[in-house]
PDB file of C-alpha atoms in Angstrom:
ATOM      1  CA  UNK A   1      25.868  25.495 -50.112  1.00 79.00           C
ATOM      2  CA  UNK A   2      23.391  23.859 -52.438  1.00 84.00           C
ATOM      3  CA  UNK A   3      22.278  20.353 -51.442  1.00 91.00           C
ATOM      4  CA  UNK A   4      20.409  18.118 -53.851  1.00 95.00           C
ATOM      5  CA  UNK A   5      18.458  15.036 -52.849  1.00 96.00           C
ATOM      6  CA  UNK A   6      16.982  12.576 -55.313  1.00 97.00           C
ATOM      7  CA  UNK A   7      14.444   9.938 -54.439  1.00 97.00           C
ATOM      8  CA  UNK A   8      14.491   7.097 -54.936  1.00 97.00           C
ATOM      9  CA  UNK A   9      18.135   6.243 -55.590  1.00 96.00           C
ATOM     10  CA  UNK A  10      17.218   2.885 -57.022  1.00 96.00           C
ATOM     11  CA  UNK A  11      14.017   1.884 -58.750  1.00 94.00           C
ATOM     12  CA  UNK A  12      13.029  -1.382 -60.357  1.00 95.00           C
ATOM     13  CA  UNK A  13       9.738  -1.352 -62.187  1.00 92.00           C
ATOM     14  CA  UNK A  14       7.814  -3.268 -64.778  1.00 95.00           C
ATOM     15  CA  UNK A  15       7.127  -2.183 -68.292  1.00 96.00           C
ATOM     16  CA  UNK A  16       3.847  -0.351 -68.678  1.00 96.00           C
ATOM     17  CA  UNK A  17       3.871   1.143 -65.201  1.00 96.00           C
ATOM     18  CA  UNK A  18       4.058   4.804 -64.212  1.00 97.00           C
ATOM     19  CA  UNK A  19       6.448   6.275 -61.715  1.00 95.00           C
ATOM     20  CA  UNK A  20       7.912   9.556 -60.503  1.00 97.00           C
ATOM     21  CA  UNK A  21      11.438  10.521 -59.514  1.00 98.00           C
ATOM     22  CA  UNK A  22      11.755  13.409 -57.075  1.00 98.00           C
ATOM     23  CA  UNK A  23      14.489  16.026 -56.832  1.00 97.00           C
ATOM     24  CA  UNK A  24      14.603  18.323 -53.811  1.00 97.00           C
ATOM     25  CA  UNK A  25      17.175  21.068 -53.451  1.00 95.00           C
ATOM     26  CA  UNK A  26      18.103  23.324 -50.580  1.00 92.00           C
ATOM     27  CA  UNK A  27      18.640  26.850 -51.911  1.00 85.00           C
ATOM     28  CA  UNK A  28      17.174  29.123 -54.524  1.00 82.00           C
ATOM     29  CA  UNK A  29      17.838  28.042 -58.070  1.00 80.00           C
ATOM     30  CA  UNK A  30      16.989  29.787 -61.309  1.00 76.00           C
ATOM     31  CA  UNK A  31      16.857  26.665 -63.452  1.00 85.00           C
ATOM     32  CA  UNK A  32      17.147  22.922 -63.254  1.00 92.00           C
ATOM     33  CA  UNK A  33      18.515  20.268 -65.593  1.00 93.00           C
ATOM     34  CA  UNK A  34      17.702  16.614 -65.993  1.00 96.00           C
ATOM     35  CA  UNK A  35      20.259  14.254 -67.508  1.00 96.00           C
ATOM     36  CA  UNK A  36      20.254  10.634 -68.501  1.00 97.00           C
ATOM     37  CA  UNK A  37      23.305   8.381 -68.295  1.00 97.00           C
ATOM     38  CA  UNK A  38      23.634   4.893 -69.753  1.00 97.00           C
ATOM     39  CA  UNK A  39      26.255   2.535 -68.274  1.00 94.00           C
ATOM     40  CA  UNK A  40      29.769   3.539 -69.309  1.00 93.00           C
ATOM     41  CA  UNK A  41      28.515   6.560 -71.219  1.00 95.00           C
ATOM     42  CA  UNK A  42      28.433  10.307 -70.823  1.00 96.00           C
ATOM     43  CA  UNK A  43      25.518  12.447 -69.682  1.00 95.00           C
ATOM     44  CA  UNK A  44      22.767  13.198 -72.142  1.00 94.00           C
ATOM     45  CA  UNK A  45      20.683  16.318 -71.598  1.00 92.00           C
ATOM     46  CA  UNK A  46      16.959  15.604 -71.269  1.00 95.00           C
ATOM     47  CA  UNK A  47      15.316  18.781 -70.034  1.00 93.00           C
ATOM     48  CA  UNK A  48      16.092  22.314 -68.960  1.00 91.00           C
ATOM     49  CA  UNK A  49      13.421  23.858 -66.729  1.00 92.00           C
ATOM     50  CA  UNK A  50      13.732  27.614 -66.645  1.00 86.00           C
ATOM     51  CA  UNK A  51      10.956  28.925 -64.427  1.00 82.00           C
ATOM     52  CA  UNK A  52       8.471  28.124 -61.721  1.00 84.00           C
ATOM     53  CA  UNK A  53       5.700  25.910 -63.035  1.00 87.00           C
ATOM     54  CA  UNK A  54       7.694  24.872 -66.091  1.00 90.00           C
ATOM     55  CA  UNK A  55       6.669  21.549 -67.569  1.00 94.00           C
ATOM     56  CA  UNK A  56       8.413  19.779 -70.421  1.00 95.00           C
ATOM     57  CA  UNK A  57       7.597  16.474 -72.073  1.00 97.00           C
ATOM     58  CA  UNK A  58       9.521  14.241 -74.399  1.00 96.00           C
ATOM     59  CA  UNK A  59       7.963  10.924 -75.248  1.00 96.00           C
ATOM     60  CA  UNK A  60       7.219   8.995 -72.061  1.00 97.00           C
ATOM     61  CA  UNK A  61       9.139  11.440 -69.850  1.00 98.00           C
ATOM     62  CA  UNK A  62       7.713  14.597 -68.339  1.00 98.00           C
ATOM     63  CA  UNK A  63       9.598  16.984 -66.062  1.00 98.00           C
ATOM     64  CA  UNK A  64       8.232  19.775 -63.907  1.00 96.00           C
ATOM     65  CA  UNK A  65       9.648  22.452 -61.638  1.00 94.00           C
ATOM     66  CA  UNK A  66       8.252  24.112 -58.519  1.00 93.00           C
ATOM     67  CA  UNK A  67      10.798  26.704 -57.449  1.00 90.00           C
ATOM     68  CA  UNK A  68       8.812  27.714 -54.363  1.00 91.00           C
ATOM     69  CA  UNK A  69       8.871  24.159 -53.034  1.00 93.00           C
ATOM     70  CA  UNK A  70      12.400  23.657 -54.427  1.00 93.00           C
ATOM     71  CA  UNK A  71      11.181  20.487 -56.056  1.00 95.00           C
ATOM     72  CA  UNK A  72      11.407  18.995 -59.504  1.00 97.00           C
ATOM     73  CA  UNK A  73       9.839  15.753 -60.678  1.00 98.00           C
ATOM     74  CA  UNK A  74      10.541  13.429 -63.570  1.00 98.00           C
ATOM     75  CA  UNK A  75       7.491  11.355 -64.405  1.00 98.00           C
ATOM     76  CA  UNK A  76       7.677   8.192 -66.450  1.00 97.00           C
ATOM     77  CA  UNK A  77       4.530   7.086 -68.219  1.00 97.00           C
ATOM     78  CA  UNK A  78       4.007   3.513 -69.414  1.00 96.00           C
ATOM     79  CA  UNK A  79       7.669   2.643 -68.941  1.00 96.00           C
ATOM     80  CA  UNK A  80       9.571   0.679 -71.574  1.00 96.00           C
ATOM     81  CA  UNK A  81      12.860  -1.187 -71.223  1.00 96.00           C
ATOM     82  CA  UNK A  82      14.765   1.416 -73.263  1.00 96.00           C
ATOM     83  CA  UNK A  83      14.259   3.939 -70.479  1.00 97.00           C
ATOM     84  CA  UNK A  84      16.478   1.907 -68.173  1.00 97.00           C
ATOM     85  CA  UNK A  85      19.327   4.259 -67.204  1.00 97.00           C
ATOM     86  CA  UNK A  86      20.521   6.498 -64.391  1.00 97.00           C
ATOM     87  CA  UNK A  87      18.783   9.866 -64.179  1.00 97.00           C
ATOM     88  CA  UNK A  88      20.331  12.927 -62.595  1.00 97.00           C
ATOM     89  CA  UNK A  89      18.835  16.238 -61.623  1.00 96.00           C
ATOM     90  CA  UNK A  90      21.045  19.318 -61.337  1.00 94.00           C
ATOM     91  CA  UNK A  91      19.771  22.692 -60.163  1.00 90.00           C
ATOM     92  CA  UNK A  92      21.797  25.730 -61.083  1.00 83.00           C
ATOM     93  CA  UNK A  93      22.541  27.948 -58.067  1.00 73.00           C
ATOM     94  CA  UNK A  94      20.813  31.325 -58.180  1.00 64.00           C
ATOM     95  CA  UNK A  95      24.012  33.162 -57.362  1.00 56.00           C
ATOM     96  CA  UNK A  96      25.891  31.788 -60.328  1.00 52.00           C
ATOM     97  CA  UNK A  97      25.089  34.798 -62.435  1.00 50.00           C
ATOM     98  CA  UNK A  98      24.819  33.051 -65.740  1.00 49.00           C
ATOM     99  CA  UNK A  99      25.897  29.496 -65.337  1.00 54.00           C
ATOM    100  CA  UNK A 100      29.603  29.909 -64.808  1.00 64.00           C
ATOM    101  CA  UNK A 101      29.872  28.264 -61.409  1.00 75.00           C
ATOM    102  CA  UNK A 102      28.803  24.815 -62.527  1.00 83.00           C
ATOM    103  CA  UNK A 103      25.970  22.494 -61.627  1.00 86.00           C
ATOM    104  CA  UNK A 104      25.369  20.609 -58.406  1.00 89.00           C
ATOM    105  CA  UNK A 105      24.141  17.096 -59.069  1.00 93.00           C
ATOM    106  CA  UNK A 106      21.927  14.740 -57.157  1.00 94.00           C
ATOM    107  CA  UNK A 107      23.303  11.256 -56.574  1.00 96.00           C
ATOM    108  CA  UNK A 108      21.210   9.884 -59.389  1.00 96.00           C
ATOM    109  CA  UNK A 109      18.308   7.468 -59.678  1.00 97.00           C
ATOM    110  CA  UNK A 110      19.265   4.080 -61.093  1.00 96.00           C
ATOM    111  CA  UNK A 111      16.194   2.931 -62.988  1.00 97.00           C
ATOM    112  CA  UNK A 112      15.690  -0.638 -64.163  1.00 97.00           C
ATOM    113  CA  UNK A 113      12.626  -1.440 -66.224  1.00 96.00           C
ATOM    114  CA  UNK A 114      11.871  -5.115 -66.533  1.00 94.00           C
ATOM    115  CA  UNK A 115       9.746  -6.721 -69.227  1.00 87.00           C
TER     116      UNK A 115
ATOM    117  CA  UNK B   1      30.084  14.886 -79.584  1.00 50.00           C
ATOM    118  CA  UNK B   2      29.188  18.591 -79.638  1.00 62.00           C
ATOM    119  CA  UNK B   3      32.846  19.517 -80.172  1.00 89.00           C
ATOM    120  CA  UNK B   4      34.250  18.373 -76.849  1.00 95.00           C
ATOM    121  CA  UNK B   5      36.971  15.734 -76.632  1.00 96.00           C
ATOM    122  CA  UNK B   6      38.632  14.202 -73.609  1.00 98.00           C
ATOM    123  CA  UNK B   7      41.960  12.410 -73.637  1.00 97.00           C
ATOM    124  CA  UNK B   8      42.976   9.853 -72.746  1.00 98.00           C
ATOM    125  CA  UNK B   9      39.804   7.800 -72.535  1.00 97.00           C
ATOM    126  CA  UNK B  10      41.381   5.295 -70.175  1.00 98.00           C
ATOM    127  CA  UNK B  11      44.498   5.442 -68.052  1.00 98.00           C
ATOM    128  CA  UNK B  12      46.127   3.308 -65.395  1.00 98.00           C
ATOM    129  CA  UNK B  13      48.806   4.969 -63.309  1.00 97.00           C
ATOM    130  CA  UNK B  14      50.792   4.281 -60.184  1.00 97.00           C
ATOM    131  CA  UNK B  15      50.325   5.944 -56.836  1.00 98.00           C
ATOM    132  CA  UNK B  16      52.485   9.032 -56.464  1.00 97.00           C
ATOM    133  CA  UNK B  17      52.860   9.816 -60.144  1.00 97.00           C
ATOM    134  CA  UNK B  18      51.535  13.020 -61.736  1.00 97.00           C
ATOM    135  CA  UNK B  19      48.752  12.658 -64.272  1.00 98.00           C
ATOM    136  CA  UNK B  20      47.278  15.190 -66.683  1.00 98.00           C
ATOM    137  CA  UNK B  21      43.905  14.845 -68.343  1.00 98.00           C
ATOM    138  CA  UNK B  22      42.989  16.999 -71.294  1.00 98.00           C
ATOM    139  CA  UNK B  23      39.698  18.518 -72.356  1.00 98.00           C
ATOM    140  CA  UNK B  24      39.540  20.085 -75.806  1.00 98.00           C
ATOM    141  CA  UNK B  25      36.588  21.979 -77.256  1.00 96.00           C
ATOM    142  CA  UNK B  26      35.959  23.363 -80.709  1.00 94.00           C
ATOM    143  CA  UNK B  27      32.925  25.454 -79.709  1.00 86.00           C
ATOM    144  CA  UNK B  28      34.844  28.512 -78.473  1.00 88.00           C
ATOM    145  CA  UNK B  29      32.793  28.479 -75.271  1.00 88.00           C
ATOM    146  CA  UNK B  30      33.978  30.533 -72.374  1.00 88.00           C
ATOM    147  CA  UNK B  31      33.128  28.202 -69.488  1.00 91.00           C
ATOM    148  CA  UNK B  32      34.695  24.815 -68.860  1.00 94.00           C
ATOM    149  CA  UNK B  33      34.433  22.385 -65.965  1.00 95.00           C
ATOM    150  CA  UNK B  34      35.970  19.230 -64.555  1.00 97.00           C
ATOM    151  CA  UNK B  35      33.814  16.763 -62.626  1.00 97.00           C
ATOM    152  CA  UNK B  36      34.514  13.389 -61.106  1.00 98.00           C
ATOM    153  CA  UNK B  37      31.921  10.635 -60.869  1.00 97.00           C
ATOM    154  CA  UNK B  38      32.000   7.974 -58.191  1.00 95.00           C
ATOM    155  CA  UNK B  39      29.382   5.387 -57.239  1.00 88.00           C
ATOM    156  CA  UNK B  40      26.953   6.791 -54.709  1.00 83.00           C
ATOM    157  CA  UNK B  41      28.126  10.385 -55.178  1.00 86.00           C
ATOM    158  CA  UNK B  42      26.799  11.523 -58.503  1.00 89.00           C
ATOM    159  CA  UNK B  43      29.032  14.076 -60.183  1.00 94.00           C
ATOM    160  CA  UNK B  44      31.101  16.454 -58.100  1.00 95.00           C
ATOM    161  CA  UNK B  45      32.757  19.606 -59.357  1.00 94.00           C
ATOM    162  CA  UNK B  46      36.561  19.715 -59.111  1.00 96.00           C
ATOM    163  CA  UNK B  47      37.521  22.973 -60.836  1.00 96.00           C
ATOM    164  CA  UNK B  48      36.038  25.310 -63.368  1.00 94.00           C
ATOM    165  CA  UNK B  49      37.153  28.098 -65.645  1.00 94.00           C
ATOM    166  CA  UNK B  50      35.600  31.364 -66.724  1.00 89.00           C
ATOM    167  CA  UNK B  51      38.143  31.919 -69.468  1.00 91.00           C
ATOM    168  CA  UNK B  52      41.824  31.851 -70.289  1.00 94.00           C
ATOM    169  CA  UNK B  53      43.912  31.849 -67.104  1.00 93.00           C
ATOM    170  CA  UNK B  54      40.768  32.347 -65.021  1.00 93.00           C
ATOM    171  CA  UNK B  55      39.944  29.326 -62.884  1.00 94.00           C
ATOM    172  CA  UNK B  56      38.342  28.554 -59.554  1.00 93.00           C
ATOM    173  CA  UNK B  57      37.957  25.650 -57.159  1.00 93.00           C
ATOM    174  CA  UNK B  58      34.940  23.438 -56.899  1.00 92.00           C
ATOM    175  CA  UNK B  59      33.646  21.130 -54.203  1.00 90.00           C
ATOM    176  CA  UNK B  60      36.453  18.537 -54.325  1.00 95.00           C
ATOM    177  CA  UNK B  61      39.554  20.401 -55.499  1.00 95.00           C
ATOM    178  CA  UNK B  62      42.145  19.024 -53.033  1.00 96.00           C
ATOM    179  CA  UNK B  63      44.902  17.143 -54.867  1.00 96.00           C
ATOM    180  CA  UNK B  64      43.986  18.642 -58.233  1.00 98.00           C
ATOM    181  CA  UNK B  65      45.171  21.615 -60.222  1.00 98.00           C
ATOM    182  CA  UNK B  66      44.014  23.018 -63.540  1.00 98.00           C
ATOM    183  CA  UNK B  67      45.314  25.241 -66.284  1.00 98.00           C
ATOM    184  CA  UNK B  68      43.736  27.033 -69.182  1.00 97.00           C
ATOM    185  CA  UNK B  69      46.205  28.757 -71.467  1.00 96.00           C
ATOM    186  CA  UNK B  70      43.944  28.629 -74.516  1.00 96.00           C
ATOM    187  CA  UNK B  71      40.172  28.912 -74.835  1.00 95.00           C
ATOM    188  CA  UNK B  72      39.915  25.443 -76.311  1.00 96.00           C
ATOM    189  CA  UNK B  73      41.963  23.491 -73.764  1.00 97.00           C
ATOM    190  CA  UNK B  74      41.342  22.844 -70.070  1.00 98.00           C
ATOM    191  CA  UNK B  75      43.867  20.587 -68.357  1.00 98.00           C
ATOM    192  CA  UNK B  76      43.342  18.722 -65.092  1.00 98.00           C
ATOM    193  CA  UNK B  77      46.457  17.602 -63.229  1.00 98.00           C
ATOM    194  CA  UNK B  78      46.646  15.171 -60.370  1.00 97.00           C
ATOM    195  CA  UNK B  79      49.831  16.321 -58.740  1.00 93.00           C
ATOM    196  CA  UNK B  80      50.568  13.019 -56.999  1.00 97.00           C
ATOM    197  CA  UNK B  81      47.930  10.432 -57.793  1.00 97.00           C
ATOM    198  CA  UNK B  82      46.333   8.472 -54.945  1.00 98.00           C
ATOM    199  CA  UNK B  83      43.994   5.495 -55.000  1.00 97.00           C
ATOM    200  CA  UNK B  84      41.148   7.748 -53.821  1.00 97.00           C
ATOM    201  CA  UNK B  85      41.422   9.574 -57.144  1.00 98.00           C
ATOM    202  CA  UNK B  86      40.431   6.458 -59.054  1.00 98.00           C
ATOM    203  CA  UNK B  87      37.302   7.705 -60.770  1.00 98.00           C
ATOM    204  CA  UNK B  88      35.654   8.672 -64.010  1.00 98.00           C
ATOM    205  CA  UNK B  89      36.410  12.260 -64.938  1.00 98.00           C
ATOM    206  CA  UNK B  90      34.077  14.324 -67.078  1.00 98.00           C
ATOM    207  CA  UNK B  91      34.734  17.642 -68.715  1.00 97.00           C
ATOM    208  CA  UNK B  92      31.858  19.970 -69.533  1.00 95.00           C
ATOM    209  CA  UNK B  93      31.414  23.207 -71.436  1.00 93.00           C
ATOM    210  CA  UNK B  94      28.809  25.899 -71.035  1.00 87.00           C
ATOM    211  CA  UNK B  95      27.781  29.036 -72.819  1.00 75.00           C
ATOM    212  CA  UNK B  96      26.277  32.270 -71.472  1.00 67.00           C
ATOM    213  CA  UNK B  97      22.843  33.662 -72.103  1.00 64.00           C
ATOM    214  CA  UNK B  98      19.248  32.865 -71.286  1.00 57.00           C
ATOM    215  CA  UNK B  99      19.328  29.491 -72.973  1.00 59.00           C
ATOM    216  CA  UNK B 100      22.641  28.353 -71.643  1.00 67.00           C
ATOM    217  CA  UNK B 101      23.239  24.712 -71.060  1.00 78.00           C
ATOM    218  CA  UNK B 102      25.991  22.260 -70.315  1.00 87.00           C
ATOM    219  CA  UNK B 103      27.469  19.636 -72.615  1.00 90.00           C
ATOM    220  CA  UNK B 104      29.619  16.820 -71.310  1.00 94.00           C
ATOM    221  CA  UNK B 105      32.559  14.999 -72.823  1.00 96.00           C
ATOM    222  CA  UNK B 106      32.788  11.230 -73.081  1.00 96.00           C
ATOM    223  CA  UNK B 107      34.796  10.873 -69.882  1.00 97.00           C
ATOM    224  CA  UNK B 108      38.189   9.545 -68.817  1.00 98.00           C
ATOM    225  CA  UNK B 109      38.366   6.436 -66.692  1.00 98.00           C
ATOM    226  CA  UNK B 110      41.398   6.753 -64.408  1.00 98.00           C
ATOM    227  CA  UNK B 111      42.674   3.928 -62.249  1.00 98.00           C
ATOM    228  CA  UNK B 112      45.396   4.579 -59.679  1.00 98.00           C
ATOM    229  CA  UNK B 113      47.135   1.394 -58.514  1.00 97.00           C
TER     230      UNK B 113
END
């Protein structure tokens, strides 16, 4: 059974600062997704990381994947208030054979960025 | 939003009554999923479907059933609603292939009183 652990679960930071969210998972995964969720809204896809060493960047967010360590990170650079949201990681189990079995989510990181 | 619609968006129901939530997609994707979201738990998979009349249980399937008689519709039924099923329910669709991803519906907020 795939277990996913995100750290931290809650993060309050100031604008302009840098920080990293960590996502550890317990079994082999062939890809990993990062999602953003605003209060009362659905999940918005941020990144799909497809292989070991994959790095993707979009604006102030950068995600990376280390499949050997079973670790993904989401790095925030020079945070701004608009990035306040809850962020979820979701590795896709290796046995799923093409995505059919669904994602397993971490509990989410609730990020508050204060002016 | 990406051709996936959930209905109703909000519902209040009484304990012991059956409730059906609907997920409708216009993308003709093969795979569909139902998740529930609760504070402190993230999203947990209830049931999923590989295609018409082909479904399987997820992590938290007790008390729920699903049906998929058409590619575009995936129904989630709470057979006898309980207060522990008060939650936000999300439907998702997925497509096969190297670049497959998951798209989520807007959610249904269900309150069981």
